[in-house]
Structures are given as C-alpha cells and as structure tokens.
mmCIF file of C-alpha atoms in Angstrom:
data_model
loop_
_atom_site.group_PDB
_atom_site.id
_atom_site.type_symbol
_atom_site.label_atom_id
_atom_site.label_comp_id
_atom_site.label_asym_id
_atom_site.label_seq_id
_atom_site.Cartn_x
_atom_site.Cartn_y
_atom_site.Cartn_z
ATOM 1 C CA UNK M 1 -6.107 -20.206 21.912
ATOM 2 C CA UNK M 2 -4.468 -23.705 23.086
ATOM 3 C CA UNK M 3 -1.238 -22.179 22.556
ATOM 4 C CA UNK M 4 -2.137 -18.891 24.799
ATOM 5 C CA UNK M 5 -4.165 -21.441 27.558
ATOM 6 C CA UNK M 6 -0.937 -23.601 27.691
ATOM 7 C CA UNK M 7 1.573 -20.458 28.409
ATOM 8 C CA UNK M 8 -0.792 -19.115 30.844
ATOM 9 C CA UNK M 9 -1.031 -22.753 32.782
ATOM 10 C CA UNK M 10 2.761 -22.665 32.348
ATOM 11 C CA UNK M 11 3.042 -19.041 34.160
ATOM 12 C CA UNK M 12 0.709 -20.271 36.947
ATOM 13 C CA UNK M 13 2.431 -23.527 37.515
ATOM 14 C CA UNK M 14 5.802 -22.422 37.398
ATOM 15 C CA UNK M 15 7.484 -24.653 35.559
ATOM 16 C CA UNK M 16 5.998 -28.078 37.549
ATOM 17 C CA UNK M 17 3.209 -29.419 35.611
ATOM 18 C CA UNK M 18 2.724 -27.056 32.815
ATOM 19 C CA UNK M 19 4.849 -28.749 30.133
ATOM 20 C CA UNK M 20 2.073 -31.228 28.994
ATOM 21 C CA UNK M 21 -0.489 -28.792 27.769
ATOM 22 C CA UNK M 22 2.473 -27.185 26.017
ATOM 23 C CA UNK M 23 3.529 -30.031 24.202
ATOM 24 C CA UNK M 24 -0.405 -30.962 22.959
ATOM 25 C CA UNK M 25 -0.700 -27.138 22.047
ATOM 26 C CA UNK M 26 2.545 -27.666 20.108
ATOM 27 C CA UNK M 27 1.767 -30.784 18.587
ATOM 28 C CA UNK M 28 -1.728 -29.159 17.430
ATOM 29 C CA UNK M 29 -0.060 -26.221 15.959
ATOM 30 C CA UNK M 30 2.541 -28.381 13.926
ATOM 31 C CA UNK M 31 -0.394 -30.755 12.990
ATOM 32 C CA UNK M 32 -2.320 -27.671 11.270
ATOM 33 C CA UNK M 33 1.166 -26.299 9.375
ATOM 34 C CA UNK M 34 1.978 -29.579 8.181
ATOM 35 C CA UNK M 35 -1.483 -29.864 7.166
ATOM 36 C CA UNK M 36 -1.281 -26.394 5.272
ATOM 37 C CA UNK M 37 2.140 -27.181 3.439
ATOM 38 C CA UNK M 38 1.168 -30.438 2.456
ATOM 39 C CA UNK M 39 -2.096 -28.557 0.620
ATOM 40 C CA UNK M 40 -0.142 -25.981 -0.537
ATOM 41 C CA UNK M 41 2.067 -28.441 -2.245
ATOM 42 C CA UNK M 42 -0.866 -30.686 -3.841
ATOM 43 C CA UNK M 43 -2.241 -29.413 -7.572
ATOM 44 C CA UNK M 44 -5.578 -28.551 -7.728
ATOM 45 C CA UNK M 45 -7.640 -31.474 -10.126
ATOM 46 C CA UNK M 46 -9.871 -28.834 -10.967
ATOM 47 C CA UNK M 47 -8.729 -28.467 -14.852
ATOM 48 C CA UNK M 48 -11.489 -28.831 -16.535
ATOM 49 C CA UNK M 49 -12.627 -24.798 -16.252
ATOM 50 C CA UNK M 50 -9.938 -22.165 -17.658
ATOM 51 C CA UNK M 51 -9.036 -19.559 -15.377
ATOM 52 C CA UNK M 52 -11.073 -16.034 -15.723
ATOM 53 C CA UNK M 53 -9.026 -12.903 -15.262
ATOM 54 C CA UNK M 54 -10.933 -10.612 -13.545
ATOM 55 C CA UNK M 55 -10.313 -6.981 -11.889
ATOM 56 C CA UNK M 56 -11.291 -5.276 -8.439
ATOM 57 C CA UNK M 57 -11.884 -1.485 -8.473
ATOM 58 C CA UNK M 58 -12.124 0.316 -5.514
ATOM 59 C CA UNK M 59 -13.309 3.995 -5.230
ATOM 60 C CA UNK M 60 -11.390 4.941 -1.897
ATOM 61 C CA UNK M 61 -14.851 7.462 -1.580
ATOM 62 C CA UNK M 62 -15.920 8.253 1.897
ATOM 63 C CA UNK M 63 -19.009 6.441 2.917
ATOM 64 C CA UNK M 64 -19.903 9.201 4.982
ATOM 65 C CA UNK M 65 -20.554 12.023 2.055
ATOM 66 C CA UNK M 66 -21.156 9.699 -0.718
ATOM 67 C CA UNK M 67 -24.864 9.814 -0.275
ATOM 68 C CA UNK M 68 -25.277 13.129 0.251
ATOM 69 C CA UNK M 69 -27.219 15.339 -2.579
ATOM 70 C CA UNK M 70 -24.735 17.786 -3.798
ATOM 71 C CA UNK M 71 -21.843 14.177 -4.400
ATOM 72 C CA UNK M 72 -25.016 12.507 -7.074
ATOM 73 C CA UNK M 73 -23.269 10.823 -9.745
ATOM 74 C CA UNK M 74 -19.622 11.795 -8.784
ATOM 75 C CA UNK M 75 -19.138 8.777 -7.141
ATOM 76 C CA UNK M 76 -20.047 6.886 -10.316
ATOM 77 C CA UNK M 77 -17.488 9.503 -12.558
ATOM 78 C CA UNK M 78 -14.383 8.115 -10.113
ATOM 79 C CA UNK M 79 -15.354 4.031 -10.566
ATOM 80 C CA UNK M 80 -16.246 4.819 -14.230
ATOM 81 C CA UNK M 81 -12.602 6.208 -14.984
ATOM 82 C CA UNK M 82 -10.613 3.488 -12.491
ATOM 83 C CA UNK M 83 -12.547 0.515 -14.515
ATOM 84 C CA UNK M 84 -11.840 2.153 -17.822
ATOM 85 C CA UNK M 85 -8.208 2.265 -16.953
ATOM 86 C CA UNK M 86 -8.391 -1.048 -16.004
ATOM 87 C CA UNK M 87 -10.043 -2.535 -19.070
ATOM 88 C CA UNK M 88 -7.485 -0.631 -21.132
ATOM 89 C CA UNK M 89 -4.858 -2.683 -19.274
ATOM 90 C CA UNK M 90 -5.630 -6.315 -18.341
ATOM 91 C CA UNK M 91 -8.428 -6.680 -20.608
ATOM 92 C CA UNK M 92 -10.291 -8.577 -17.427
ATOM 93 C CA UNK M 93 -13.252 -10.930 -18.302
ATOM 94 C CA UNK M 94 -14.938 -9.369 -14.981
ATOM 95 C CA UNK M 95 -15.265 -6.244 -12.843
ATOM 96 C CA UNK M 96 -16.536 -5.841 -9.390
ATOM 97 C CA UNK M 97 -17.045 -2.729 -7.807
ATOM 98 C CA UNK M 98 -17.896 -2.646 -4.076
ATOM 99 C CA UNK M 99 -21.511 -2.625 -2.522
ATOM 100 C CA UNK M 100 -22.278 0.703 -2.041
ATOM 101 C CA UNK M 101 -20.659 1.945 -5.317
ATOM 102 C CA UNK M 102 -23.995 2.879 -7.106
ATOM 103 C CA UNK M 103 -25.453 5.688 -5.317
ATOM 104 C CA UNK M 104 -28.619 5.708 -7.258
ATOM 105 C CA UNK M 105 -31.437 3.621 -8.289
ATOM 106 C CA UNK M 106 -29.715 2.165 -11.449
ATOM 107 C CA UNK M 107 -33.224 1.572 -12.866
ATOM 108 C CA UNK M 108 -34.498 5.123 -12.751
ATOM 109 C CA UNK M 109 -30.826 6.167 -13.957
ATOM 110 C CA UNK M 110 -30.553 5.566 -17.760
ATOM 111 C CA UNK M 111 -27.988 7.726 -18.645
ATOM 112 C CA UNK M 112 -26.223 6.234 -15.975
ATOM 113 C CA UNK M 113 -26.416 3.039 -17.015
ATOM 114 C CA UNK M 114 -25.444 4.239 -20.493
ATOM 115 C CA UNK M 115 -22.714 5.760 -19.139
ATOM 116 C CA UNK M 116 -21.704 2.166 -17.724
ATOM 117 C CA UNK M 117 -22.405 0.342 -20.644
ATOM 118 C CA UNK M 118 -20.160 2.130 -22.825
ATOM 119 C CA UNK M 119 -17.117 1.506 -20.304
ATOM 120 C CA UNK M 120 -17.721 -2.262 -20.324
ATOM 121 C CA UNK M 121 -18.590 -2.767 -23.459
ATOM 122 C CA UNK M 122 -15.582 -1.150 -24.819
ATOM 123 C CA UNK M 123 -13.404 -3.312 -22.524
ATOM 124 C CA UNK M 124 -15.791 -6.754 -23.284
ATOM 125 C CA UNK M 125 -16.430 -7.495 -20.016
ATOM 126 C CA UNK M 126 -19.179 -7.791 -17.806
ATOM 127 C CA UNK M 127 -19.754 -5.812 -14.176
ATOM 128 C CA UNK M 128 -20.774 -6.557 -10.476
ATOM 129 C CA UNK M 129 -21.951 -3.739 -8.366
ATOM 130 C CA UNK M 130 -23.469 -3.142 -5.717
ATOM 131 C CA UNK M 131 -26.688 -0.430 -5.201
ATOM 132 C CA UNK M 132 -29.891 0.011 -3.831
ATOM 133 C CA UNK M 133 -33.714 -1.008 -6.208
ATOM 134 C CA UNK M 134 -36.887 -0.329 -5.050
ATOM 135 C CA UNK M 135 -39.100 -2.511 -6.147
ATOM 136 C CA UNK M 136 -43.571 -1.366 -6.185
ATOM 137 C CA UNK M 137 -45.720 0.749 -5.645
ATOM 138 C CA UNK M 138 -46.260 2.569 -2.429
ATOM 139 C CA UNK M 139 -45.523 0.554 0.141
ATOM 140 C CA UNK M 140 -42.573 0.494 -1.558
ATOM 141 C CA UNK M 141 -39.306 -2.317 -0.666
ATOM 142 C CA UNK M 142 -36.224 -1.085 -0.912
ATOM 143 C CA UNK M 143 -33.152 -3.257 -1.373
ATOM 144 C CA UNK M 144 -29.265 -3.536 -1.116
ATOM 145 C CA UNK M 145 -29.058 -5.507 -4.909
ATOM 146 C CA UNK M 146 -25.720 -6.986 -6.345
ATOM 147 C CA UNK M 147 -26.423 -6.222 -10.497
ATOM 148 C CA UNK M 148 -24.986 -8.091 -12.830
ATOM 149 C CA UNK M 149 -23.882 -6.340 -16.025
ATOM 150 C CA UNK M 150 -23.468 -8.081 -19.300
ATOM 151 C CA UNK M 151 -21.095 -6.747 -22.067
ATOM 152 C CA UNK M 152 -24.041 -5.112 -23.387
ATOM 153 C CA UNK M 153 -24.535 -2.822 -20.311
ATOM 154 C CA UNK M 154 -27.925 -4.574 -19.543
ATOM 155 C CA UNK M 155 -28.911 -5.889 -15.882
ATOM 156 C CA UNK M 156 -28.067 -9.517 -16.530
ATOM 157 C CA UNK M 157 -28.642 -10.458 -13.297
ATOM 158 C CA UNK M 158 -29.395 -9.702 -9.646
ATOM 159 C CA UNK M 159 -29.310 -10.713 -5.846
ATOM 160 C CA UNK M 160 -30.948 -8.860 -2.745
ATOM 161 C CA UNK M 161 -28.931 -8.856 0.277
ATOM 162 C CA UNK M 162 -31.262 -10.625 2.519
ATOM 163 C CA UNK M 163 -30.407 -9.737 6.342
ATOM 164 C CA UNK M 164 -29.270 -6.336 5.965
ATOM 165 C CA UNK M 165 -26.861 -4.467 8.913
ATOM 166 C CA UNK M 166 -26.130 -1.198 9.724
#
C-alpha cells in the first residue's frame, strides 16, 4: 500500500516532491525482503519433535449437489478410494479431508464409519474430517465438528466450529 500511495503522490506531483515517499516506501519494502531472506536462511531450533508425514485429500465434489438425497454416501466412496491410494503410497502418519467431506451424521452412520476404519487402519494412520453431529434431544444442536480418527477407526477426538458462516 506505501508502495502504491508513493507512485500515486509521484503521478500527482510530477516529478517535484514525490521522490521522498518513494524512497521510505522503498526502504520499507527492502527492510521486509531482507527480513524474509535472512529467516529463510536461519535453521529452525525446533529439533526436539521428528517431523510427521502427513497427506491432504481433496474430493474436487461440488458443494452444490453433495448434500442432496439421491449423492448419500457417494461423496464418502470418492475420499474413501483417494485416501486409500494415498496410504498405499506415502504411508502418511495423518489424513485430513476437508470440512464438509462427511455428508452424514458419522454417529448415526456405522457402516460408514466401518467403512472408514478399515481404510485407515490398513494404512496405520489416523483421520481429520470434517461433518456435521447433532447433539440431544429435541431441541436438538446441530454442529459443524472436526473428528478425529484414531488407527482404530474410533472418534478420538472432536472440535465444534464455534461462529459458523454461510
């Protein structure tokens, strides 16, 4: 922005005074690259924890049909075969699917949580994914969870989203 404000008083001044904010803007800018080289540069000192491989699987669905009736459970076939292609690979430590890759309540699903299990546990590792949970009796509260899967295909884990957006 410095950069941008310094052409534009350089444009309106025509050359007379505008060189000064130029030269800060400039001076800022190679500041904040030296800056950036010189961490780039430094080794982290953060040794004492080995690294974790872990993997990234993206559906590519549409979010537009993926919650419609007639798509239940496909969604879950196309992350299902991309993570056990993955496992068979890199042999990662950790998966994460996206958010909205669980189109069901993964509680009231146990086949489909079966089905999961037996990907990750095959490939030892454990899963983050995203999904709704409803959680009581009428009134019921519905949630956008993050699940935690261990190697054994259980719910190790969880987080609710807590501001949720459209």
């Amino acid at each position: 922005m410095a950069v941008n404000a310094a052409l534009a008083d350089l444009w309106i001044a025509r050359g007379r005074r505008g060189w000064g904010g130029l030269a800060a803007a400039g001076a800022c800018v190679a500041i904040a690259l030296g800056y950036g080289a010189v961490r780039l540069q430094t080794p982290s000192t953060d040794t004492a924890r080995p690294a974790v491989s872990i993997a990234i699987v993206q559906g590519n669905l549409d979010q537009g049909s993926q919650w419609r009736p007639e798509f239940y459970g496909q969604n879950l076939e196309q992350y299902l075969r991309l993570s056990h292609a993955v496992l068979a690979g890199r042999r990662p430590a950790l998966v994460f699917w996206p958010e909205s890759a669980m189109t069901f309540f993964l509680d009231r699903e146990p086949l489909y949580l079966h089905s999961i299990a037996r990907v990750i546990a095959a490939g030892g590792a454990e899963l983050v994914a995203g999904g709704p949970r409803a959680v009581g009796d009428p009134p019921t509260r519905y949630y956008n969870t993050a699940f935690l899967l261990g190697r054994d295909g259980q719910v190790a884990g969880l987080y609710d989203k807590e501001q949720l957006l459209p």
